[in-house]
Short mmCIF file of C-alpha atoms in Angstrom, two decimals:
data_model
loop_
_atom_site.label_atom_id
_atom_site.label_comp_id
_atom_site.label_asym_id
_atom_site.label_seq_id
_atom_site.Cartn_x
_atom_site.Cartn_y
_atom_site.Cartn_z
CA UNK A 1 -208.60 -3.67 125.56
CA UNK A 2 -209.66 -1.35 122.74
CA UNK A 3 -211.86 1.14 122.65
CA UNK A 4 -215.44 1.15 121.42
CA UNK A 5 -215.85 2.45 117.82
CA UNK A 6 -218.48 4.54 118.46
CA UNK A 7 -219.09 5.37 114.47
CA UNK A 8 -220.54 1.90 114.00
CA UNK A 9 -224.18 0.94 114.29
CA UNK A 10 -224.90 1.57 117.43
CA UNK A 11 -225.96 -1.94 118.47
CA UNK A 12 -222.78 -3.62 116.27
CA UNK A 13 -220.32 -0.92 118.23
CA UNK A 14 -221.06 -3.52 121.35
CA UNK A 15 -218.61 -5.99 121.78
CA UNK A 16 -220.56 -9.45 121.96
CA UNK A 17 -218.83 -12.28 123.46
CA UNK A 18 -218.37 -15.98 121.29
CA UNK A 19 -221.81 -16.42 122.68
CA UNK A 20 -223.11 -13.44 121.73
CA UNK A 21 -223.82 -12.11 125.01
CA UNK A 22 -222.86 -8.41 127.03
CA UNK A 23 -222.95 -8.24 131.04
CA UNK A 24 -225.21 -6.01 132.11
CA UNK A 25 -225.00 -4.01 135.93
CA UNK A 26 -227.92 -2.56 136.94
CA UNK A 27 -228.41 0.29 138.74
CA UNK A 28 -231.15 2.04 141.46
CA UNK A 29 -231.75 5.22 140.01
CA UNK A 30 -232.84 7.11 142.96
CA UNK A 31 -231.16 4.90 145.80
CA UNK A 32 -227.91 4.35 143.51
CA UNK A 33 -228.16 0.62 145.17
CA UNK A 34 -226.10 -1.72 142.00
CA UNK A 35 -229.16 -4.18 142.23
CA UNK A 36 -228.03 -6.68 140.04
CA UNK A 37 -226.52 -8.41 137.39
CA UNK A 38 -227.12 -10.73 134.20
CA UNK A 39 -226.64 -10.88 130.97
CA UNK A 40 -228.14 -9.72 127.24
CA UNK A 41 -228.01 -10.83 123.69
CA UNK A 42 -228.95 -8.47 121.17
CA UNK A 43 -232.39 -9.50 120.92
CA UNK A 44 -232.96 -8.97 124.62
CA UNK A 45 -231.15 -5.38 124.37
CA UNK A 46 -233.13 -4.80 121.28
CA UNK A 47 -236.54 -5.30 123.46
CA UNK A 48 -235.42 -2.74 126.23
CA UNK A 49 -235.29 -0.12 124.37
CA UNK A 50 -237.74 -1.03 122.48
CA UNK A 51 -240.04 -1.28 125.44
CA UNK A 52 -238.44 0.60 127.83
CA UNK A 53 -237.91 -2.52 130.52
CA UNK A 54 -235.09 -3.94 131.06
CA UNK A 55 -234.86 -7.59 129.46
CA UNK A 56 -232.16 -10.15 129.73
CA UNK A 57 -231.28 -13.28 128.19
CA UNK A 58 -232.17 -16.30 131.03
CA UNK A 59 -228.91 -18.53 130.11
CA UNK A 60 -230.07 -21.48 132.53
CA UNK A 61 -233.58 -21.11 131.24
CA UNK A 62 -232.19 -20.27 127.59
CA UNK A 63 -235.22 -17.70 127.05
CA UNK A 64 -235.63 -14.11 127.25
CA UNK A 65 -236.29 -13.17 130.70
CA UNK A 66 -238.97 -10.01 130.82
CA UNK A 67 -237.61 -8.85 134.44
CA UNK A 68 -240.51 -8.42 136.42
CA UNK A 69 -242.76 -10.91 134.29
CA UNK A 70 -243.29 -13.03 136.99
CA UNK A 71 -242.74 -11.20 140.12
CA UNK A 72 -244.27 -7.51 138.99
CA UNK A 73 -240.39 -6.06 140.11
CA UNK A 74 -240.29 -4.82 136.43
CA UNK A 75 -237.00 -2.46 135.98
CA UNK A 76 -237.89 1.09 133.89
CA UNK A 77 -234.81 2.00 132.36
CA UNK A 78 -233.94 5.50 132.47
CA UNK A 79 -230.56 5.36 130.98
CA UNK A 80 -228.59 3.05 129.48
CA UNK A 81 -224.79 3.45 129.49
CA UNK A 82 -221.35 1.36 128.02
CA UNK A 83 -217.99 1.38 129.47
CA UNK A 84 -214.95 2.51 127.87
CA UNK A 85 -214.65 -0.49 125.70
CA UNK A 86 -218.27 -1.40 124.77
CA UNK A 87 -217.99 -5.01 126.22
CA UNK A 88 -220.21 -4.45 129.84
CA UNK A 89 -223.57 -2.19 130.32
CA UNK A 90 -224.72 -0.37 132.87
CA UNK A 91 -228.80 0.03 133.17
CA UNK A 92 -229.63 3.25 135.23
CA UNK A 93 -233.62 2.04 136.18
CA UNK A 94 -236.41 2.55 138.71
CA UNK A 95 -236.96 -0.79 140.16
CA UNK A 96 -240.48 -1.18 140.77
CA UNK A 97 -241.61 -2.36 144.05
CA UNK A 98 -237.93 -1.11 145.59
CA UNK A 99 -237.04 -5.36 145.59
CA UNK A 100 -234.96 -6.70 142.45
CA UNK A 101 -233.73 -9.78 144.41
CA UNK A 102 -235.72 -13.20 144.27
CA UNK A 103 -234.75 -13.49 147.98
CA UNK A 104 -236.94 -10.45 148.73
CA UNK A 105 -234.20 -8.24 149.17
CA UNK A 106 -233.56 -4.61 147.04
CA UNK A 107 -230.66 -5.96 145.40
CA UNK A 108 -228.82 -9.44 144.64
CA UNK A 109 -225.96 -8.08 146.40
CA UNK A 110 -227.03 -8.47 150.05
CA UNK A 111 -224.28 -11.03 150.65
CA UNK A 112 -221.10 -9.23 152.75
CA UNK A 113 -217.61 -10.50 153.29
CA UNK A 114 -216.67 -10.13 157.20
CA UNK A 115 -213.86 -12.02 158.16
CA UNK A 116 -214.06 -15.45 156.12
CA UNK A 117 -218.08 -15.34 156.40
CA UNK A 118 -220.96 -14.29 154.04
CA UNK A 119 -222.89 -12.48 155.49
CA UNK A 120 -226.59 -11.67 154.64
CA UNK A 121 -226.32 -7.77 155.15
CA UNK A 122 -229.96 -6.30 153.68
CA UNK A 123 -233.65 -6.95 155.07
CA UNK A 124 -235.97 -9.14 153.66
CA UNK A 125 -238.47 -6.83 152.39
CA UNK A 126 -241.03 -9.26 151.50
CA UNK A 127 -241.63 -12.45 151.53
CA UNK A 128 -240.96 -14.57 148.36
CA UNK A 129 -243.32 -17.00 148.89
CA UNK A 130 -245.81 -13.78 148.45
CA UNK A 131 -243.64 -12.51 145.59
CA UNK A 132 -244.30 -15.68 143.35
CA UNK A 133 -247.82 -16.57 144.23
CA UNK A 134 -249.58 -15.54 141.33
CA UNK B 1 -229.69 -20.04 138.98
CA UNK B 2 -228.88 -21.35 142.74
CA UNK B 3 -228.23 -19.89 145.89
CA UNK B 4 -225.06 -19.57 147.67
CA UNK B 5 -223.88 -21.92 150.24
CA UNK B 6 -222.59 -19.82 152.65
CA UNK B 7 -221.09 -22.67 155.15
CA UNK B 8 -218.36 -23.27 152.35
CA UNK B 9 -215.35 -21.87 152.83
CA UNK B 10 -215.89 -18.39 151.45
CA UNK B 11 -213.41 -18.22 148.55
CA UNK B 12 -214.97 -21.65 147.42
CA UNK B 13 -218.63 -21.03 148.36
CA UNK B 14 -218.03 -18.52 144.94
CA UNK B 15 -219.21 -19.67 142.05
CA UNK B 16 -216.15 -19.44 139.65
CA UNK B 17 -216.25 -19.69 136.27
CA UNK B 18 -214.75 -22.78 133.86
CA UNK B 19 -211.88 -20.36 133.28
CA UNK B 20 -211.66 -19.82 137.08
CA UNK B 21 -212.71 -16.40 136.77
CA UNK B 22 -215.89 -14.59 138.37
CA UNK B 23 -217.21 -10.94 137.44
CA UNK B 24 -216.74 -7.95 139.46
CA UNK B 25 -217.90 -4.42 139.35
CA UNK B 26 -216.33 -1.44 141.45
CA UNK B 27 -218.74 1.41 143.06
CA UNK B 28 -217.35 4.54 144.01
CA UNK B 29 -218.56 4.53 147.73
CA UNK B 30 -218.43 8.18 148.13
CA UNK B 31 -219.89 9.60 144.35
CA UNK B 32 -221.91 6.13 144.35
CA UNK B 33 -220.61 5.84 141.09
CA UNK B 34 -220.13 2.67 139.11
CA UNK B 35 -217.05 2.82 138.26
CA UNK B 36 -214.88 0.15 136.32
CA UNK B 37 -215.92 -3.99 135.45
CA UNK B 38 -213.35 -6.68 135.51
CA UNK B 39 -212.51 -9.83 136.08
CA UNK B 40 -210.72 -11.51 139.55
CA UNK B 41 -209.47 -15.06 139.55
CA UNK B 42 -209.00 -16.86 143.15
CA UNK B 43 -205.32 -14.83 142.92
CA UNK B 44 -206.45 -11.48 142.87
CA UNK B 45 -209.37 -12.21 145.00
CA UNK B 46 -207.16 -13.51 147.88
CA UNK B 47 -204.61 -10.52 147.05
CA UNK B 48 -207.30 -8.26 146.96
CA UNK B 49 -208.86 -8.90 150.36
CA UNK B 50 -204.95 -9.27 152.30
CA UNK B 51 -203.98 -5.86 150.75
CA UNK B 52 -207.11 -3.74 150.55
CA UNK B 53 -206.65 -2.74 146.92
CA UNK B 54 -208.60 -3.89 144.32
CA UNK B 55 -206.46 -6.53 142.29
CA UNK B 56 -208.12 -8.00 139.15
CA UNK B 57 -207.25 -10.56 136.16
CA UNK B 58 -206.24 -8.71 133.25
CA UNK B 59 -207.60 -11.17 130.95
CA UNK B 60 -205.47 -9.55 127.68
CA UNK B 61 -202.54 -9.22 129.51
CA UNK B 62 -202.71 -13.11 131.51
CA UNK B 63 -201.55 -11.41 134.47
CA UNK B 64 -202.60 -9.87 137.83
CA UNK B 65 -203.60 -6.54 137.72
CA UNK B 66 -203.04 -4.19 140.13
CA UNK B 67 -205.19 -1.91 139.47
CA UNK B 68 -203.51 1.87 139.44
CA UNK B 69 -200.10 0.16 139.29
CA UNK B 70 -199.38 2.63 136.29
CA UNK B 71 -201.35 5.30 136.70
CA UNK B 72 -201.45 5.25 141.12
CA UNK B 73 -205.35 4.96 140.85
CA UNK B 74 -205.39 2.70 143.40
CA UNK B 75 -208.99 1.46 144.47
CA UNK B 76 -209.14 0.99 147.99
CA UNK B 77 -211.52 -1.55 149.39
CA UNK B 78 -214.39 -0.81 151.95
CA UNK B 79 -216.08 -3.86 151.45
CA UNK B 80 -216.43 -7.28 148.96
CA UNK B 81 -220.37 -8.21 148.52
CA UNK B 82 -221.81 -11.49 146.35
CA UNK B 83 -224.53 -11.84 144.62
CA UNK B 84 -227.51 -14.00 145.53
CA UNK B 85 -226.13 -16.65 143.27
CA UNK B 86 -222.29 -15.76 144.65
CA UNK B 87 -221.63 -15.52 140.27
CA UNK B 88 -220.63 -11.65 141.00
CA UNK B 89 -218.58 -9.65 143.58
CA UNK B 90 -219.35 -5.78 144.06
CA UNK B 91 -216.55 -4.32 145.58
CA UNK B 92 -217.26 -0.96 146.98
CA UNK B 93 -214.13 0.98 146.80
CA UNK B 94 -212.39 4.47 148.09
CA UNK B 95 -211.45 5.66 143.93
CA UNK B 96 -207.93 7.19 144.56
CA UNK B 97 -207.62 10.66 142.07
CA UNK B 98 -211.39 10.42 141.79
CA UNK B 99 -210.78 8.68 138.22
CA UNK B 100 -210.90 4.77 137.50
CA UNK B 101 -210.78 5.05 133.62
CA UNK B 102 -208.09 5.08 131.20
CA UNK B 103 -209.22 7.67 129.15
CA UNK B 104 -209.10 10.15 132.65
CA UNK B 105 -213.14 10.08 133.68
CA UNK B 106 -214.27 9.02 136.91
CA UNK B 107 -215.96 6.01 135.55
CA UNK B 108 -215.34 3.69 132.47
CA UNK B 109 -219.22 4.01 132.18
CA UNK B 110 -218.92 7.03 130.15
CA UNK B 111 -220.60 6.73 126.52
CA UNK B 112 -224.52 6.88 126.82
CA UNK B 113 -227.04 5.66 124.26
CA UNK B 114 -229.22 8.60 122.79
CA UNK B 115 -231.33 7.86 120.16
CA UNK B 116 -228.93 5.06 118.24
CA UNK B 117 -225.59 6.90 118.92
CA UNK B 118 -223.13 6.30 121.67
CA UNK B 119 -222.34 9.54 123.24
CA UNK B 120 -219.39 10.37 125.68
CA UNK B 121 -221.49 11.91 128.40
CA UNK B 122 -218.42 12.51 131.23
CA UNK B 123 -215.50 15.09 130.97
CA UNK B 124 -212.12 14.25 130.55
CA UNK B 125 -210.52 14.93 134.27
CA UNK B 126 -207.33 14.47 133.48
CA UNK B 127 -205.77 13.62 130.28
CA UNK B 128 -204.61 10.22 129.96
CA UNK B 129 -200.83 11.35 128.47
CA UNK B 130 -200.40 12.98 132.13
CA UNK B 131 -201.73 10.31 133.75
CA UNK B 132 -199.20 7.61 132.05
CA UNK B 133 -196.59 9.59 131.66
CA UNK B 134 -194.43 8.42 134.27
#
């Protein structure tokens, strides 16, 4: 580990994997909730803050993925923040519509660990099959 | 991007990476804080959930790492979440001395982007000579 050289470009200062890719956390700014997680190439980081909207890099679909572009649960980014050695990011954002989960849910990470069970811990706020009608 | 099967056995029902590793982030659950990223392999998973303190793969080092060995900032575990796609764990954690960063801050999420510089936006709590000194 090594810390980020902060005197660099800012977007070169990142460390980019062999892929060329940084993990991204994002955050709830108001409920603090960590919502969820995927990953950027530079283009994709480029774009939100470009835009102001948080976009990732799809690596199943190989595409930028707008957040949101489908589903309306676009993420406003109020801050965006690197850790200690420039190789993860953390999005501070308003999550429109309160749901970044495709199950429905306000974050990915509904899933808890009791015992030796997953357990689906958060409400279903809304239906997907509603979520993805358009 | 697939669900998790939940009616696997819960360490392989995770969706480990082809080095055997899987992401996860630590969240202060007191300051809500996001505090540290790193990587667990089924080893520090496993040693994580029979001790109660967070235990990752030091991926430089090749080793288990216990986190706060050296410095006694111990992360205590209050619970392990997945993602929907059981790619990430969340651990939501009881940050012993209030700091999880090398450099002495609370959070390794210290340097924010303003404008196109990286900016160290969190004090210094305690200075990392003290904190290694032993």
């Amino acid at each position: 580990m090594s810390d980020m050289d902060c005197s660099q470009n800012w977007l070169e200062a990142l460390k980019w994997d062999d892929n060329g890719m940084i993990p991204a956390v994002s955050q709830d700014a108001t409920s603090g909730r960590v919502v969820m997680f995927a990953w950027m190439n530079r283009e994709s980081l480029q774009e939100s803050i470009k835009t102001g909207n948080a976009v990732y890099w799809s690596r199943s679909r190989q595409r930028l993925w707008r957040k949101g572009e489908e589903s309306g649960h676009v993420q406003k980014i109020r801050s965006v923040r690197a850790d200690c050695d420039g190789d993860v990011l953390l999005l501070a954002v308003d999550q429109i519509g309160g749901i970044a989960c495709h199950t429905g849910r306000e974050s990915c990470f509904f899933l808890e660990l009791q015992g030796d069970r997953w357990v689906a811990a958060d409400p279903v706020l809304k239906d997907p099959k509603e979520i993805y009608s358009k």
